[in-house]
Short mmCIF file of the C-alpha atoms (twelve columns), coordinates in Angstrom:
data_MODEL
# 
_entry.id   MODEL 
# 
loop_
_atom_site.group_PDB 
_atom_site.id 
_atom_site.type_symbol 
_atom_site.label_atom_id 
_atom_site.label_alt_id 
_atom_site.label_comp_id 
_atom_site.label_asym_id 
_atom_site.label_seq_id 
_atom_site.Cartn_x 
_atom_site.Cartn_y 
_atom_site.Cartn_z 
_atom_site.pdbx_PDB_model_num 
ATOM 1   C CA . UNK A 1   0.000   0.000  0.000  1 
ATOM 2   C CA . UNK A 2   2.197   2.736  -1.146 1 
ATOM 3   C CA . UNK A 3   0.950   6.602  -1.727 1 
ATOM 4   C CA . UNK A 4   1.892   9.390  -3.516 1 
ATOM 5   C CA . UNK A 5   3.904   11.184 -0.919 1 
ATOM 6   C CA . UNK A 6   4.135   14.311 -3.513 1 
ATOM 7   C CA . UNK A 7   0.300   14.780 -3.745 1 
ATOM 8   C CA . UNK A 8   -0.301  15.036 0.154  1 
ATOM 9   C CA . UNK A 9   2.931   17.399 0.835  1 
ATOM 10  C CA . UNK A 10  2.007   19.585 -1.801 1 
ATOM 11  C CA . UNK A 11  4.028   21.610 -4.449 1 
ATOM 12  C CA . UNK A 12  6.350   22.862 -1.663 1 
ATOM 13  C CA . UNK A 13  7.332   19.315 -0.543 1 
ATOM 14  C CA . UNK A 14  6.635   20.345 3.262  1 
ATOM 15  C CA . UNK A 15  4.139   18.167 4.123  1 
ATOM 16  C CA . UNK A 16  0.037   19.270 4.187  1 
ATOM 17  C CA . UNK A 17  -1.068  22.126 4.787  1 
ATOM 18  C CA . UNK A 18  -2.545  21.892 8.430  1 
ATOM 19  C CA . UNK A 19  0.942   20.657 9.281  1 
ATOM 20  C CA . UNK A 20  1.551   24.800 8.517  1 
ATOM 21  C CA . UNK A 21  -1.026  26.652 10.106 1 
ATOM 22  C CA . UNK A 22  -3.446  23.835 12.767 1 
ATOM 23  C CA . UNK A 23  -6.352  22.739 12.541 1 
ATOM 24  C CA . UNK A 24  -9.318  24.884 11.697 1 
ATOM 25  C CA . UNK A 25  -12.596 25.426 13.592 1 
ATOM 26  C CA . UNK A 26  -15.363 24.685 11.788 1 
ATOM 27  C CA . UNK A 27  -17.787 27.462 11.198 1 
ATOM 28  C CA . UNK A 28  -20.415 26.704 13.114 1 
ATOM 29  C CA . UNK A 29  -18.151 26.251 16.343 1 
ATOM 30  C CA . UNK A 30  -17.994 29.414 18.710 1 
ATOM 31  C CA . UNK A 31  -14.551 31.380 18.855 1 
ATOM 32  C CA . UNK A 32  -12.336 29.776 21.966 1 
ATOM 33  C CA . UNK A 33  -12.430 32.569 25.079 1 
ATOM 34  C CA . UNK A 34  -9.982  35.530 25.244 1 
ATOM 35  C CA . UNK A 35  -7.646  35.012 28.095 1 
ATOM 36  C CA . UNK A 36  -8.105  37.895 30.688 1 
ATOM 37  C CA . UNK A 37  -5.887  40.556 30.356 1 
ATOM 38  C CA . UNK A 38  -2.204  39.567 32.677 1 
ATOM 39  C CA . UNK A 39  -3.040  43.111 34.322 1 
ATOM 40  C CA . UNK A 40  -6.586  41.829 35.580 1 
ATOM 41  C CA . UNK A 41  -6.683  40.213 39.122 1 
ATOM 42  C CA . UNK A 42  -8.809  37.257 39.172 1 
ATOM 43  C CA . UNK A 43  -11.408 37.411 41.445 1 
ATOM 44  C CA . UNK A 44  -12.006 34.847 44.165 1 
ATOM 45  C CA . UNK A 45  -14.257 33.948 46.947 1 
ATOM 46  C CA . UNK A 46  -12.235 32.755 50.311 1 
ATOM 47  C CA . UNK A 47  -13.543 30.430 52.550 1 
ATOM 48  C CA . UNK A 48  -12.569 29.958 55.971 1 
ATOM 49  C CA . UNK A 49  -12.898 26.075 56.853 1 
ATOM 50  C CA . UNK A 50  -12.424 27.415 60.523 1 
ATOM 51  C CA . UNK A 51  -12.556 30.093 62.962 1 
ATOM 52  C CA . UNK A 52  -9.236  32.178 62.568 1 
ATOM 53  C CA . UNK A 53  -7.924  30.598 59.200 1 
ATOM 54  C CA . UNK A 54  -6.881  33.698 57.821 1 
ATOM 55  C CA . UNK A 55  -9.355  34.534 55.056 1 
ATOM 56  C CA . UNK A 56  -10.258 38.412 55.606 1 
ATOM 57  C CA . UNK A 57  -6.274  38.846 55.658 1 
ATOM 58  C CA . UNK A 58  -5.644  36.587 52.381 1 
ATOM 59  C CA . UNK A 59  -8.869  39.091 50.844 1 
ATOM 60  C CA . UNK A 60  -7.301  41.853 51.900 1 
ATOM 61  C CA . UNK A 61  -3.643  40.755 50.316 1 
ATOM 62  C CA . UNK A 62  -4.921  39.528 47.283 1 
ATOM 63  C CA . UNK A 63  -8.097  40.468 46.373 1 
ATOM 64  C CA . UNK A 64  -11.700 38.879 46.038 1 
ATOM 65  C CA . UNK A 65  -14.503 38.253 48.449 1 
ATOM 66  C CA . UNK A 66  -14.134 37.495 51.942 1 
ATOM 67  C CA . UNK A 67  -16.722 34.871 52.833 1 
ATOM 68  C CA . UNK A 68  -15.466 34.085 56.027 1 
ATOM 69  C CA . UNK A 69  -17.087 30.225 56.700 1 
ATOM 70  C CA . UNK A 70  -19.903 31.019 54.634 1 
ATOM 71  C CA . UNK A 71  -20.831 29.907 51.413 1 
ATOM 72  C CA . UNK A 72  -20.277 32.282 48.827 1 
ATOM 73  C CA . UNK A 73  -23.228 34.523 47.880 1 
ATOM 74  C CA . UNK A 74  -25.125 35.049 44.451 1 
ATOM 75  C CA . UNK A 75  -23.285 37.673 43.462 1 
ATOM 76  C CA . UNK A 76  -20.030 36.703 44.928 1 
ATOM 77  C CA . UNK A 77  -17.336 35.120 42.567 1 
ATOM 78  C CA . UNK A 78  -17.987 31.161 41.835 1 
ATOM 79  C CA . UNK A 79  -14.414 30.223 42.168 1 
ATOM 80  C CA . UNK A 80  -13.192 29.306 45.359 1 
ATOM 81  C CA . UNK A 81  -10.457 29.054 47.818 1 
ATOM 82  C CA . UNK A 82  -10.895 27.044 50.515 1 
ATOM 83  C CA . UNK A 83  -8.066  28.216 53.606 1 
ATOM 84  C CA . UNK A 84  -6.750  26.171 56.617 1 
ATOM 85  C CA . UNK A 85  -4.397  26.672 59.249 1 
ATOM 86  C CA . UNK A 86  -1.196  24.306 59.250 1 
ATOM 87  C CA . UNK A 87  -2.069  23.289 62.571 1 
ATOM 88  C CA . UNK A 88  -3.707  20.047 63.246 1 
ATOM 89  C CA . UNK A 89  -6.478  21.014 63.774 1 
ATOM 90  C CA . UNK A 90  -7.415  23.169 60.762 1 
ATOM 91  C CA . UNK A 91  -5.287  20.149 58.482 1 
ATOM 92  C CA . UNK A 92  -8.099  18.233 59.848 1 
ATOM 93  C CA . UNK A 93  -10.905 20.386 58.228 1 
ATOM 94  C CA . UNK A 94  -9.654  20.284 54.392 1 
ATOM 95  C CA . UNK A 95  -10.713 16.350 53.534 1 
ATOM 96  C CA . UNK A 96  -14.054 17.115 54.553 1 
ATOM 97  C CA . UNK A 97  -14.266 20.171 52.851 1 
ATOM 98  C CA . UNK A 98  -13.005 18.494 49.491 1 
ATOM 99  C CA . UNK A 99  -15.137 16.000 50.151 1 
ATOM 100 C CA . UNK A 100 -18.330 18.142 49.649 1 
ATOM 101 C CA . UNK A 101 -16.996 19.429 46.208 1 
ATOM 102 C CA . UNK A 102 -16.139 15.447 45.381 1 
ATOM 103 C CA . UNK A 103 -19.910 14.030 46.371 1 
ATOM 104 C CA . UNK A 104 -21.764 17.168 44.699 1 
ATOM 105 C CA . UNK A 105 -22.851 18.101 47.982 1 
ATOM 106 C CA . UNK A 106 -21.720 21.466 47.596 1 
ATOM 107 C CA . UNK A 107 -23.149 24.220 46.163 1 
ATOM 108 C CA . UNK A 108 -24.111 24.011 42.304 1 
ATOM 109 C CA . UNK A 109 -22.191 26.310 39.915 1 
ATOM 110 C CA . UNK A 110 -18.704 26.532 42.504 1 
ATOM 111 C CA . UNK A 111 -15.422 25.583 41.007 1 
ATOM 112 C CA . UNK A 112 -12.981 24.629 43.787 1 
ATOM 113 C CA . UNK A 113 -9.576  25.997 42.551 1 
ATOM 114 C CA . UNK A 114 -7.181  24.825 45.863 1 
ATOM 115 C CA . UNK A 115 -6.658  24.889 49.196 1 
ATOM 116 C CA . UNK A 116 -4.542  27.896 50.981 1 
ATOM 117 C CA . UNK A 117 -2.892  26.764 53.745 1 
ATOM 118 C CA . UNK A 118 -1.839  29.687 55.822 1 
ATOM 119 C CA . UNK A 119 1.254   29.124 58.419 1 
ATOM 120 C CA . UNK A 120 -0.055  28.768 61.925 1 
ATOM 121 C CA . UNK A 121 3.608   29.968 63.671 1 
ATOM 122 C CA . UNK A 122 6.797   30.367 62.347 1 
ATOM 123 C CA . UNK A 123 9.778   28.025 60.824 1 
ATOM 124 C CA . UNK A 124 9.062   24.390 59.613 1 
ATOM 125 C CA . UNK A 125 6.090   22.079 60.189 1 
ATOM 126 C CA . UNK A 126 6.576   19.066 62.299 1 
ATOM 127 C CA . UNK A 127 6.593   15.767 60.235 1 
ATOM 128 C CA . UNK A 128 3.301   14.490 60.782 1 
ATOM 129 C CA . UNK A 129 1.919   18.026 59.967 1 
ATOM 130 C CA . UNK A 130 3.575   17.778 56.688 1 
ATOM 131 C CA . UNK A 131 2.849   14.494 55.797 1 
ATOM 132 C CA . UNK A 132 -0.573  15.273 56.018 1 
ATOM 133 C CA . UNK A 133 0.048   18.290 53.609 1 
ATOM 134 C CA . UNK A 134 1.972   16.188 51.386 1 
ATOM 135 C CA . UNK A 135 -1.213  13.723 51.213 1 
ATOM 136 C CA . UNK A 136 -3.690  16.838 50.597 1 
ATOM 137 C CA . UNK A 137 -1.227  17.677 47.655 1 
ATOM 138 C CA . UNK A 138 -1.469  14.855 46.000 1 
ATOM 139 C CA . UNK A 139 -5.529  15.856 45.607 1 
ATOM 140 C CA . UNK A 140 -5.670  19.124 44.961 1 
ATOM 141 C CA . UNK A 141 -3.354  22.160 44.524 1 
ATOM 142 C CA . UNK A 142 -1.805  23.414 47.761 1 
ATOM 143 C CA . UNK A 143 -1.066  27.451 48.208 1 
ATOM 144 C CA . UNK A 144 0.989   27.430 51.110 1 
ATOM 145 C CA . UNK A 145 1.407   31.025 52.652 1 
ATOM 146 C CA . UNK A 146 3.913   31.519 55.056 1 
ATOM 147 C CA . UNK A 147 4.161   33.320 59.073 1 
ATOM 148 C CA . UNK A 148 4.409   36.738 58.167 1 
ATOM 149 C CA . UNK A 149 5.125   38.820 61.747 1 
ATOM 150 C CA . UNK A 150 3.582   42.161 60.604 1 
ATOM 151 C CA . UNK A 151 0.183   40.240 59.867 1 
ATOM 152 C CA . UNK A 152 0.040   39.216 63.220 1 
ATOM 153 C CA . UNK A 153 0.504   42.622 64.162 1 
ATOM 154 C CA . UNK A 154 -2.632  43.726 62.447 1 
ATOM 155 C CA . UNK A 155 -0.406  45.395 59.279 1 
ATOM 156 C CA . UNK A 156 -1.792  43.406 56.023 1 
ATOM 157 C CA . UNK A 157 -0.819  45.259 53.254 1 
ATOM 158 C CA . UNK A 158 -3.318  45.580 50.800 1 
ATOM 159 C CA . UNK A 159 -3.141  45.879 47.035 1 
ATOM 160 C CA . UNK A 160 -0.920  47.359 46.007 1 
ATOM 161 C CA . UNK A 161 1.662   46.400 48.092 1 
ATOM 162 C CA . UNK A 162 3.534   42.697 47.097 1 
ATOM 163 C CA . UNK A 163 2.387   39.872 48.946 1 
ATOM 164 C CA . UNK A 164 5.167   37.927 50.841 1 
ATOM 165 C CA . UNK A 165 7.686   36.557 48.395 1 
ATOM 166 C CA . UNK A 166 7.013   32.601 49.328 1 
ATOM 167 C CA . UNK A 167 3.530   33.154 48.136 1 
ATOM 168 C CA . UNK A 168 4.620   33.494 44.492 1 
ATOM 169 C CA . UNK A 169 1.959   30.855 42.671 1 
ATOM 170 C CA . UNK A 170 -0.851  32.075 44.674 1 
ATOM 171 C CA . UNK A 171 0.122   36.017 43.605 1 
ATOM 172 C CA . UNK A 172 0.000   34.563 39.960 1 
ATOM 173 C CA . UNK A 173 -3.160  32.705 40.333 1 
ATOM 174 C CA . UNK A 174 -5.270  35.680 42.149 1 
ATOM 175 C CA . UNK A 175 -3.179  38.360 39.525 1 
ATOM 176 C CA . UNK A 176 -1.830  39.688 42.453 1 
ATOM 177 C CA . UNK A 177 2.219   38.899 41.487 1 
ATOM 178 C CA . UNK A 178 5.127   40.578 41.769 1 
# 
């Protein structure tokens, strides 16, 4: 079964011509989205999985709706970040949390974009603390913010002002970066 290798590369012997420019929507298909301009924050709706997680200082950092341990609202932004403290405690909240979004059982037209897990006191977690991060980040993706002393001290600073340097992939995901 041999072809004519001429007649599908064409005159210019480079092969066919969606080889040169993709393949092409048909017309009846809708144009794909525009991405959102890189200037544009995203917008986000934080939710605290328990008391003290952090989420009206992460709102006021990077931007979006503070929901504190509600649900967001109808008018609120549908994608959402679901923050924990490191400690064991507030580790302990995040499986059940995912587990709503993984049964359905939580509310229709959310889209669960990670888990922010916010340093509950300075330096390194103890092993078990981090295995159990380790095993939530092999589910879902993991923003890991760390101890930052002037928070604590009630100084957030807001946009415009960079968040903390460690907190690089959660600046670019909220379009809050450096």
């Amino acid at each position: 079964m041999r072809t004519d290798m001429r007649e599908q590369q064409g005159p210019s012997g480079r092969g066919p011509e969606i080889w040169l420019r993709g393949p092409v929507p048909l017309p009846d298909d809708p144009p794909p989205p525009s991405p959102p301009a890189s200037g544009t924050p995203r917008r986000f709706s934080w939710i605290g999985l328990h008391g003290g997680a952090g989420v009206t200082t992460l709102a006021t950092v990077y931007g979006g709706q503070d929901c504190g341990r509600n649900w967001p609202g109808p008018h609120d932004p549908r994608s959402v970040l679901l923050v924990a403290r490191t400690h064991a405690s507030g580790l302990a909240t995040v499986p059940g949390a995912l587990d709503l979004f993984r049964r359905g059982a939580a509310p229709q037209g959310l889209d669960l974009e990670g888990v922010v897990l916010v340093a509950d006191a300075p330096g390194r977690l103890p092993r078990p603390l981090a295995e159990r991060v380790s095993a939530l980040e092999s589910v879902i993706d993991v923003y890991r913010v760390p101890w930052v002393p002037d928070w604590r001290l009630g100084d957030p600073p807001g946009p415009p002002a960079p968040p903390p340097r460690q907190t690089e992939a959660l600046a670019r995901l909220t379009g809050h970066g450096r």
